[in-house]
Each structure stands twice: as C-alpha cells, then as structure tokens.
XYZ file of C-alpha atoms in Angstrom:
466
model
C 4.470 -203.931 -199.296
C 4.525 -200.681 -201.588
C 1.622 -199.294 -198.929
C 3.646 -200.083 -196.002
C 7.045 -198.207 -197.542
C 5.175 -195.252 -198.628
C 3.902 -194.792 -195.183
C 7.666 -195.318 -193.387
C 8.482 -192.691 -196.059
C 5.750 -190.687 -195.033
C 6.751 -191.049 -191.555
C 10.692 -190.085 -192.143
C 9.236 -186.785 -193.858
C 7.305 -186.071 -191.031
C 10.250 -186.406 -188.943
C 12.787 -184.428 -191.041
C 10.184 -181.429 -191.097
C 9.780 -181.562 -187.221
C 13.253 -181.794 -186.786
C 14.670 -179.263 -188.849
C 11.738 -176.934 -188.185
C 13.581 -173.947 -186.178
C 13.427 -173.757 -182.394
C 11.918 -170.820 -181.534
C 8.915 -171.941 -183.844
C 8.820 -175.273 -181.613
C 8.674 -172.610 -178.777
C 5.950 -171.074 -179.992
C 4.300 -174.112 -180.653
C 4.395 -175.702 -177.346
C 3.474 -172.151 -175.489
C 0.212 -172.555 -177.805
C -0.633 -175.872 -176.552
C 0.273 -175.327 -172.987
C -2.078 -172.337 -173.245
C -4.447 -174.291 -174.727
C -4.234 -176.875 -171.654
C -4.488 -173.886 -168.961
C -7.735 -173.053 -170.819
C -9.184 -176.487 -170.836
C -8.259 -177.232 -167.364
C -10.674 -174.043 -166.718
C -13.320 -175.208 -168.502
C -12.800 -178.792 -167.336
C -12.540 -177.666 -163.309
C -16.036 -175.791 -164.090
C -18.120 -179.057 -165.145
C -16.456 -182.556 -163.690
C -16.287 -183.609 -160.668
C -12.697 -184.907 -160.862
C -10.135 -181.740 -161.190
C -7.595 -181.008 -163.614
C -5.973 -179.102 -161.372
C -3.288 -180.348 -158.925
C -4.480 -180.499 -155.494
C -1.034 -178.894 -154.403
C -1.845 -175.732 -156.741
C -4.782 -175.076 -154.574
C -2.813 -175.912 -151.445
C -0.342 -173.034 -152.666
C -3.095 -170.692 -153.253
C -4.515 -170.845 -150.513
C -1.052 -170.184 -148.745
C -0.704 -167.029 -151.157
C -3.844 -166.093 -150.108
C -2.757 -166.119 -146.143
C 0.229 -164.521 -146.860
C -1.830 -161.454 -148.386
C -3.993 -161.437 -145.294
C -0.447 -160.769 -143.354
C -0.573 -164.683 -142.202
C 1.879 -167.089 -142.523
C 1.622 -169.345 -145.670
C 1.655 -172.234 -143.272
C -1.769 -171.503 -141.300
C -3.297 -173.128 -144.512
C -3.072 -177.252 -143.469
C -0.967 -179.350 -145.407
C 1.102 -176.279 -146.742
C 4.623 -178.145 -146.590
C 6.636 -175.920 -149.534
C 8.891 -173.040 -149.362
C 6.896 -170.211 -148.520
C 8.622 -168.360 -152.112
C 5.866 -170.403 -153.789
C 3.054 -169.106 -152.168
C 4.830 -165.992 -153.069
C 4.699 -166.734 -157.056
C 1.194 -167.875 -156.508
C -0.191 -164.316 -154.870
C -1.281 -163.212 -158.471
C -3.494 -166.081 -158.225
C -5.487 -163.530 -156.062
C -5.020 -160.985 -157.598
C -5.233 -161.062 -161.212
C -6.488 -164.363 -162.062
C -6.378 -168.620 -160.358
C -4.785 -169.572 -163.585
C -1.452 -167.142 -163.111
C 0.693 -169.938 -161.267
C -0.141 -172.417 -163.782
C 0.932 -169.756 -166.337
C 4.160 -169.127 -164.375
C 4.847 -173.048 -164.374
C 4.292 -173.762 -168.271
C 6.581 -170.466 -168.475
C 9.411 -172.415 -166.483
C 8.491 -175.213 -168.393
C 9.490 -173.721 -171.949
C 12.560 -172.122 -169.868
C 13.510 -175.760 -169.457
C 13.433 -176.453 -173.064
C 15.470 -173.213 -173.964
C 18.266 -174.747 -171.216
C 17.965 -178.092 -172.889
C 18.820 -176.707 -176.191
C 21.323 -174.421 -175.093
C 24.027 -177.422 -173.060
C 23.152 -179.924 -175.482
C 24.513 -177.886 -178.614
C 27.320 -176.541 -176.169
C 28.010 -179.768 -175.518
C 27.980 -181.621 -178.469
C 30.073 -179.065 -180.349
C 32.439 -179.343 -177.545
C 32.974 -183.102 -178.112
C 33.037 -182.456 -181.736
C 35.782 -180.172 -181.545
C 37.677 -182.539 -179.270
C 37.064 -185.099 -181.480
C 38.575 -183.440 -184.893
C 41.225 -182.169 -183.195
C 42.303 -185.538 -182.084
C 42.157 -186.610 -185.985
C 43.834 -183.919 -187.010
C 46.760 -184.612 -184.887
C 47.105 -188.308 -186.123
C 47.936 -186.564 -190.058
C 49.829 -184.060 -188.153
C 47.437 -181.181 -189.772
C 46.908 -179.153 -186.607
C 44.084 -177.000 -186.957
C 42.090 -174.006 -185.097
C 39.954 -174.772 -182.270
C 36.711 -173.184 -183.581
C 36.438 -176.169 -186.202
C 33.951 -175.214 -188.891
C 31.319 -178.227 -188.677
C 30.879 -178.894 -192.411
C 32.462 -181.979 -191.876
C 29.453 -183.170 -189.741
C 26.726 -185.745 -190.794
C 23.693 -183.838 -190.601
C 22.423 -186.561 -188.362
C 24.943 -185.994 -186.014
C 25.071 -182.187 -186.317
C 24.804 -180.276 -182.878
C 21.773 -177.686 -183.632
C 19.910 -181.059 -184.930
C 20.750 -183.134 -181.720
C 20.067 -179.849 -179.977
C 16.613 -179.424 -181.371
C 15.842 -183.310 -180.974
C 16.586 -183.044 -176.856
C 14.404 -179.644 -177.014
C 11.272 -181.564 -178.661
C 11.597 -184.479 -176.483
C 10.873 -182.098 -173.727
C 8.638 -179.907 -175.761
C 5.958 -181.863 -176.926
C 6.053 -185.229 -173.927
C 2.595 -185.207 -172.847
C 2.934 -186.033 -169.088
C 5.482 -182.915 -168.659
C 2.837 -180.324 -170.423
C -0.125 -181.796 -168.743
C 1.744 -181.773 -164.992
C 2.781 -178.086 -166.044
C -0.490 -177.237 -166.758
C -1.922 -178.521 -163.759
C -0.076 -176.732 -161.839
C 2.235 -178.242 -160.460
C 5.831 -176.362 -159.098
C 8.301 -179.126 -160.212
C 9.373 -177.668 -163.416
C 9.923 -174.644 -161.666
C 12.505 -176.431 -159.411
C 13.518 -178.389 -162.276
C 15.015 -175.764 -163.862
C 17.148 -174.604 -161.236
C 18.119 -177.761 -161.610
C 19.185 -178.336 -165.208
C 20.639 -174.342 -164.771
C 23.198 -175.630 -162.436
C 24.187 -178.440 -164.869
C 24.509 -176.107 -167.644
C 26.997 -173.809 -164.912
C 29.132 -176.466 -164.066
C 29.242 -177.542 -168.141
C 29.804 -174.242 -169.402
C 32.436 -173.421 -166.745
C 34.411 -176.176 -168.366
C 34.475 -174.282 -171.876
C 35.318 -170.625 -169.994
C 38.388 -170.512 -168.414
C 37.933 -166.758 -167.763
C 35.102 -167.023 -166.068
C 35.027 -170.482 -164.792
C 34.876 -169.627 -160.949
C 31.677 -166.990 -161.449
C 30.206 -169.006 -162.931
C 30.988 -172.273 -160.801
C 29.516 -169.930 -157.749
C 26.531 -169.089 -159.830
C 26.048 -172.916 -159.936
C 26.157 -173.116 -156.206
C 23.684 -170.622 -155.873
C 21.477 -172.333 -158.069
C 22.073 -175.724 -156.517
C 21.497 -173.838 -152.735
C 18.394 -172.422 -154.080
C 16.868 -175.892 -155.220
C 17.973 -177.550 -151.979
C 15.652 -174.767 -150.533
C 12.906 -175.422 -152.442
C 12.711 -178.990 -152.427
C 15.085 -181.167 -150.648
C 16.038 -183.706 -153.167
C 18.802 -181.943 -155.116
C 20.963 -182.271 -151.484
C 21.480 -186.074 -153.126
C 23.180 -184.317 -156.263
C 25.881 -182.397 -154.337
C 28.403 -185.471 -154.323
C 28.109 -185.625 -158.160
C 28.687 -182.439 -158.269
C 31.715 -181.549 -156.129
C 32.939 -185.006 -158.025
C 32.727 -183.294 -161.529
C 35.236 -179.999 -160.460
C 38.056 -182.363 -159.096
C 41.386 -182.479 -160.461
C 41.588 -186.441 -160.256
C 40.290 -189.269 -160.124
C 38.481 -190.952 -156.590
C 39.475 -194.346 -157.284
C 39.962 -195.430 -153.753
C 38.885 -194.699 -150.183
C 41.495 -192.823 -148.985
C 41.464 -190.974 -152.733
C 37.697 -190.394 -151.387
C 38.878 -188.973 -148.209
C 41.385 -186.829 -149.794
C 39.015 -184.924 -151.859
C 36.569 -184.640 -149.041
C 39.059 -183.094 -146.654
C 41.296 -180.692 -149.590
C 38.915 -179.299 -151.364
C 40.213 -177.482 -154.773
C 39.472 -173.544 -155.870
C 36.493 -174.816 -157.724
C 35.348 -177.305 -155.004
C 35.356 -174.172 -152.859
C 33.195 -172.007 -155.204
C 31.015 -174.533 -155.806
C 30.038 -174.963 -152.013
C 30.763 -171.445 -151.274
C 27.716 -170.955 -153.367
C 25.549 -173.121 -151.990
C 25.673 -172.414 -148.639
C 25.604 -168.245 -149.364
C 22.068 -169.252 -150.870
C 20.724 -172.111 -149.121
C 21.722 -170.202 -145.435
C 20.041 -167.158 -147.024
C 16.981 -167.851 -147.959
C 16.638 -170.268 -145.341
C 17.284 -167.784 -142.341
C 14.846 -165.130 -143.898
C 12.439 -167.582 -143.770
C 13.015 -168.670 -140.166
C 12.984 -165.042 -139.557
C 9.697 -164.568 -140.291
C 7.848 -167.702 -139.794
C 9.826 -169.594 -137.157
C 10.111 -172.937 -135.991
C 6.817 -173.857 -137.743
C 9.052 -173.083 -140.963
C 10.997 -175.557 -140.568
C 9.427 -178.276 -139.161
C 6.691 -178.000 -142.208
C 9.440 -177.368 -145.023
C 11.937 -179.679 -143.814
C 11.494 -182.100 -140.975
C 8.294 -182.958 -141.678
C 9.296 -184.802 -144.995
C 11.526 -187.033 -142.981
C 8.433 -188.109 -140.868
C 5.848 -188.180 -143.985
C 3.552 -190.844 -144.072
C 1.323 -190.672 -146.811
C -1.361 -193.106 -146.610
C -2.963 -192.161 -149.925
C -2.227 -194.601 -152.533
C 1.173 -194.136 -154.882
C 3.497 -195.445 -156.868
C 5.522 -196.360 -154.375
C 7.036 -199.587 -152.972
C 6.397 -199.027 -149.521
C 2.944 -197.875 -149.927
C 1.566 -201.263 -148.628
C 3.981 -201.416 -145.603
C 2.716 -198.236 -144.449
C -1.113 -198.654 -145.225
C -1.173 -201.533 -142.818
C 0.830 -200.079 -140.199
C -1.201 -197.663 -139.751
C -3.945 -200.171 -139.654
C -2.204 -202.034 -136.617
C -1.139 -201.111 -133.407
C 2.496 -202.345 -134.312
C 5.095 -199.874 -132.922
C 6.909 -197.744 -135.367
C 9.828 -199.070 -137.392
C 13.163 -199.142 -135.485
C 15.709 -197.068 -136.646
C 18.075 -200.078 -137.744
C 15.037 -201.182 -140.282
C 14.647 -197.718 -141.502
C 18.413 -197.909 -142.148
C 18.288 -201.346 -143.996
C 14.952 -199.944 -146.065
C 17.157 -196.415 -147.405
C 20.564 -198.574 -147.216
C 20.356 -199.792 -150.956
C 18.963 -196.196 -151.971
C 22.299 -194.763 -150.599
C 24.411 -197.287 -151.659
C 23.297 -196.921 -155.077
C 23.705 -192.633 -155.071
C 27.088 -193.112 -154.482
C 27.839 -195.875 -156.845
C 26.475 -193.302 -159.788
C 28.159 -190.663 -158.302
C 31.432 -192.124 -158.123
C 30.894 -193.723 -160.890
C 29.564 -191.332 -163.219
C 30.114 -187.693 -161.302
C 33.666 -187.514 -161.878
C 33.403 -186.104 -165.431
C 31.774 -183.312 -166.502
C 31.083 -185.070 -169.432
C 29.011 -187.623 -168.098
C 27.347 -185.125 -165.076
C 23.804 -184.976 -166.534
C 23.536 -189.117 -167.256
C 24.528 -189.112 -163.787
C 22.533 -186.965 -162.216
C 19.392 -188.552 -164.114
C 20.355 -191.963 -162.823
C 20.638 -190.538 -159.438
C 17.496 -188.770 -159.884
C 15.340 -192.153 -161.424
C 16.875 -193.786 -158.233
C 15.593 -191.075 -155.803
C 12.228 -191.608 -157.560
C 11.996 -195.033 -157.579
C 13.588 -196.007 -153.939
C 11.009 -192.556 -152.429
C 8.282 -193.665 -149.767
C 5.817 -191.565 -151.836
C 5.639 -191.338 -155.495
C 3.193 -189.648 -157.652
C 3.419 -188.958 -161.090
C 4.598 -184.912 -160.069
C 8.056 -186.781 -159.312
C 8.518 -188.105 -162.578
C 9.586 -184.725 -163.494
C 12.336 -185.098 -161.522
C 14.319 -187.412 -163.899
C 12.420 -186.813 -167.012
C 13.802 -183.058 -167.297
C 17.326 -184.380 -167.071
C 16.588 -187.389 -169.913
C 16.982 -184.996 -172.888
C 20.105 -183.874 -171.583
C 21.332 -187.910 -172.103
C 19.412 -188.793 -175.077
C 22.829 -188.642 -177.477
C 24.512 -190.737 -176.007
C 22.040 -193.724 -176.018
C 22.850 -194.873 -179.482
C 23.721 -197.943 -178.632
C 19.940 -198.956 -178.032
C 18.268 -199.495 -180.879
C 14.985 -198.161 -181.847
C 13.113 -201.138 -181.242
C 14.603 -201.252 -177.487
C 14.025 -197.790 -176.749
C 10.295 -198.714 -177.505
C 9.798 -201.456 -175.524
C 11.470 -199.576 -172.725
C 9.068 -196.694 -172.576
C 6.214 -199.455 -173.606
C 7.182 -201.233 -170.361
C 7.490 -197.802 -167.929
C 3.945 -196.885 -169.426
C 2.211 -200.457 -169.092
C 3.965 -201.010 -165.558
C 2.115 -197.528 -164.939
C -1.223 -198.112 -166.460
C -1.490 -201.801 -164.224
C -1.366 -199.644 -161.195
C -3.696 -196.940 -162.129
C -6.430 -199.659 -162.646
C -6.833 -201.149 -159.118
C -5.891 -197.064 -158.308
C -9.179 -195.931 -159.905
C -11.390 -198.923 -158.547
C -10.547 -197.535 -155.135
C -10.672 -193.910 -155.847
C -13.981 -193.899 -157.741
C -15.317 -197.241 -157.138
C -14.179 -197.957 -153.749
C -12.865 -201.401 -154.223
C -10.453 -202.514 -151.854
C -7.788 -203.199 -153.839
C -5.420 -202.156 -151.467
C -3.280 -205.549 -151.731
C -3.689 -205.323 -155.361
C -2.462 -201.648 -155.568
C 0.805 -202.973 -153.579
C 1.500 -205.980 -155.833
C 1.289 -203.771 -159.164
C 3.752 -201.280 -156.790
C 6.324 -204.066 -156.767
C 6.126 -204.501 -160.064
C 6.412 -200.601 -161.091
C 9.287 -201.045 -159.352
C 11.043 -204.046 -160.717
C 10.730 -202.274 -163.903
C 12.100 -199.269 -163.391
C 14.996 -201.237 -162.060
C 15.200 -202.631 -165.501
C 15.020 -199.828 -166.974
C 18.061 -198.377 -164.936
C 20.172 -201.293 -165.722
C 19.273 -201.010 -169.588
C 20.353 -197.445 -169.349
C 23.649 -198.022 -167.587
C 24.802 -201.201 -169.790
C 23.900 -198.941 -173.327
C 25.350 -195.703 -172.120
C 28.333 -194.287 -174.434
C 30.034 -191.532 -175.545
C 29.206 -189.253 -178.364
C 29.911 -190.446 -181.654
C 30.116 -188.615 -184.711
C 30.308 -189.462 -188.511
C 32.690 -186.952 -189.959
C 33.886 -186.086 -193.727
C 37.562 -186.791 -193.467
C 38.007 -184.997 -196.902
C 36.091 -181.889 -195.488
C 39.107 -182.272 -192.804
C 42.743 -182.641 -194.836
C-alpha cells in the first residue's frame, strides 16, 4: 500500500514538472525528437524493406522533381495534391530528400505554438467573463483586465494552455505522421489559424473585420489544399451571426442577409480560394482540376483502410455489378450530412464552442470518409487540444477507456491488415468486419464526447475578489 502511494506520488511530481516546465522548452524538446525521427526514418529507409516514409512524400517528390524539369507536377501518376506542395517539396532536390519532412515537423510545432496561443486567449477570456459576472452580484464592479491571482493554479490559463500544447507536443501518432512526411499538419494549421481568427476577432473590436478576412483567406487557402475544410464553412459563417438559427426560416434568413462579418468572412474565402485556384488552372489546365478536385469525388481506393465501405468497394470491383446509382450514393453520404449540420447548428453558433464543433465535424468527416488511413486522423486530432478544457466532466478513468477503446478498435484491424500485406492472407472479409467495428466505436466515442461536453469552469478565491 505504502509502495503503491509513493509511486502515484511519484507520478503527480512527474506531472507537475512537465506541466509547469515553460513552453518554449517543450518546443525545444519536441523539435529534438522530431529531428531525431527524420534521422531514424533515414537510417531506417536505408536497411528494411518496409519504409518509414509515407508513400505520398515520395509521390510529392517526384512531382517537385517534374516541376523542376519545367513539367507539370501531375505527369508523375497518382499526383492528386495542390501543385503548392510539390512546390515546398523542390528542396527535396535540391538540398536534401529529408527537407519536406523537415518543413512538416516545422508546421507541426507551428501547430503547437497556435494551440497555446487560443487556448490561453481563450480561457482568460472566459475567466474574465466569469469574475466580472461575480463581481456584479456584490455590486463591486471591477476593471476588465482582472488580475488572475484569484485563479486555482489548476485552472490557471498558461497551465491549461501548456497542457493543450503537450497533448499535441509529445502524441506519438502526430510526430511519427509528421515525420514521415506526410502534408496534413501543414493543412492543419491553416486550419486551427482560422479558428484562432475568428476567436481572436471576438476579443478585438478594432480590428475584428481584418482579421475576420484574414480568416477567410486562411479557410480559402485550406479548401485549396485539401477539400475537407469546405464542410467547416457552415460552422463558421454560424459563429459571426448576430442571432440565433433556431428555425428554418431563421436558417434561411441568415443564408440570404448575410451580416458585415458574414461578408468578410466569405469575402475572404473566395479572394483566396478563386486565386490560387485560377493560377493553377492557368498553368496546368483541365488536368488540374480533374486530379486536385474531381477526381476525389470518383476515388476508389481498393487498398485496404479504415474505412467502412472498404468491403463494399473491394467486391465491386470484383463483380461485374454496375456502379452504385446515384440515389444509393445519396442514402450512403445522407447520415454524414445530416450529422455536419446537426453539429453545426448545434454547436457553430458560438464562438465559444467553434473548435468542439469543428472537431466533431471533423471526427465525423473521418469516420463517415470512403477511405481512411491513419494520415486523416490528423484531421480531428489537431483540433482535440483546442477542446480538452472543457471535458471535465469525464473522469479520468473514462477518458482512458476511451482512448483504450479508439487504440484497441485500431490495433484489431491492423492484424488481419498485416496478414494480407506481408503474409498475404485473405483476410479481406475479416479486414471489413474489424472496419465495422472501428466504426461503431468511434461512434461511441462521438456520443461520449457530446453528452460530457461543458463549459469552462473555474475555482476562484472569492477573498482575492472583494
């Protein structure tokens, strides 16, 4: 009993150090061990047969390299990205293979520097909010830069700030996708940067509309890249209204009257998203398009992934049934859709609550996609931090179990997944049973989420106060 205590003491210890250990030394930390990961994935590329690096970083490379022989990124097969990454990739050739992946764990740390940056804007925000309210229930008004002495430490924003930031920091699956290579941090970030936009606008009356347009251009720039983000426009224009969509016609209304902000915000993201979009088509054509955008709408990706449809497709292909009509396709995204706009109205119409919904939107995109691979994890897991406060409501022990049950849901997959990739079992049917049940979990682990989600709540020193 005395053993077990001193080691949950040693533990807490542990955990205050981390935690209270400064940022930019957590910075510097993780840029150590991501460079550490670039450097093993050399070494490991050199002698197994079985890459660490992402198959799509050498897809990208070899569209840099195309584009420095005066081609088009796109000669290279299976080159389906915005031809700016084969752009940020050219250095590949140039200076060394391992500059992209450099590049990504760059973005990567970028990520964690936004992370820290809204959550301790945020937080102090609600703090603020939150004394002021007390204050005016003893009639002691006060100013609005509240000094935040009267804070638990627990609950103190550069703490909760830090917390998010390591969550991101130091999760294995982000630094290892980095590190392979892979582009979705850099996207991610774009991401998370027009969150932080709309959020700060919020707090800067001043310069609220700039910076609601530099959110658009963000958001237009992401859409360009990849084409998920288009699903987080709703939530967005949803956040800058000036009431609440509580019926159709309410709906309507704000669809067809836009306010000054609403305007901005989509002002901005079509300057960008036409812009980059036209140069493009510009240089490369129809073949632009058709590879960066229609294309995805067509994919079939008979490799084996995560996804729920895997198995559908896999046999199709086998048979000589005709494709899908368009009236199944419908019923197969209907409950996708259906669920975006449930979060979005549900969840998009305060800032406050923007990045828990655009994570739910996000895990839903993810889960619901006809292809998923561990790359698209990203997707959601970058927004996560920016939620983590206002979990409380789940304890400990459920939060484990949670992540216990998306990692075990996970690991039954990958083991009929490796029989067939290095053993060449057919475990095809297998592969599309443990799909279904990937699925039913995350589906859990949505509804967990959405029944425990609540506001910040803070434990404050009323004597500190009056």
């Amino acid at each position: 009993m005395t053993q077990t205590k001193a080691a949950s003491t040693g533990w807490q210890r542990l955990g205050r150090r981390i935690l209270y250990t400064s940022f930019r030394t957590h910075l510097l930390i993780s840029a150590l061990l991501r460079i550490a990961l670039i450097c093993y994935g050399q070494i490991h590329d050199s002698q197994s047969a079985v890459p660490y690096t992402d198959i799509d970083y050498k897809v990208v490379t070899d569209g840099a390299r195309q584009v420095l022989a005066g081609d088009t990124p796109f000669a290279r097969h299976t080159y389906r990205y915005s031809p700016i990454m084969a752009y940020l990739q050219t250095l590949n050739i140039l200076l060394h293979p391992a500059w992209g992946k450099l590049l990504y764990a760059t973005f990567d740390l970028l990520i964690a520097t936004l992370i820290y940056r809204l959550v301790h804007m945020e937080i102090k925000s609600q703090y603020q909010k939150t004394v002021q309210h007390l204050l005016s229930k003893f009639n002691r008004p006060r100013e609005s830069d509240q000094s935040l002495d009267a804070l638990d430490e627990r609950s103190h924003p550069e703490n909760l700030a830090r917390a998010a930031a390591c969550f991101w920091l130091y999760n294995p699956l982000t630094a290892v996708i980095s590190t392979r290579g892979s582009g979705d941090c850099f996207s991610s970030f774009f991401v998370i940067l027009t969150i932080y936009l709309l959020l700060k606008s919020e707090h800067n009356d001043a310069r609220s509309y700039w910076l609601i347009f530099g959110a658009g251009l963000a958001h237009g720039l992401v859409i360009h890249l990849r084409l998920y983000p288009l699903l987080f426009s709703l939530a967005y224009y949803l956040s800058l209204s000036t009431r609440l969509t509580q019926t159709p016609l309410d709906f309507l209304c704000q669809i067809l009257r836009p306010n000054k902000q609403q305007l901005c915000l989509i002002s901005g993201t079509l300057i960008s998203l036409v812009a980059f979009t036209w140069t493009f088509y510009s240089m490369y054509g129809w073949e632009y398009i058709y590879e960066a955008y229609l294309y995805h709408f067509v994919r079939k990706d008979l490799r084996h992934n995560f996804s729920l449809q895997f198995l559908l497709q896999y046999l199709g292909s086998a048979s000589s049934v005709a494709e899908p009509s368009a009236i199944l396709k419908t019923l197969v995204l209907a409950p996708q859709f259906v669920l975006i706009l449930y979060l979005s109205l549900s969840f998009g119409q305060f800032r406050q609550t923007l990045p828990f919904c655009i994570f739910a939107v996000a895990f839903v995109i993810v889960t619901y996609n006809s292809v998923v691979t561990s790359q698209y994890f990203i997707w959601y897991l970058a927004i996560l931090p920016l939620c983590l406060n206002n979990f409380k409501m789940l304890s400990w022990r459920r939060c484990f179990s949670l992540l216990f049950l998306w990692l075990f849901a996970q690991a039954l997959w990958l083991l009929p997944a490796y029989l067939l990739e290095f053993h060449t079992w057919n475990t095809f049917y297998w592969i599309g049973l443990q799909g279904a049940v990937f699925f039913a979990s995350n589906g859990y682990i949505l509804e967990q989420l959405l029944s425990h989600y609540g506001f910040t709540q803070f434990k404050i020193s009323y004597r500190k106060l009056l």
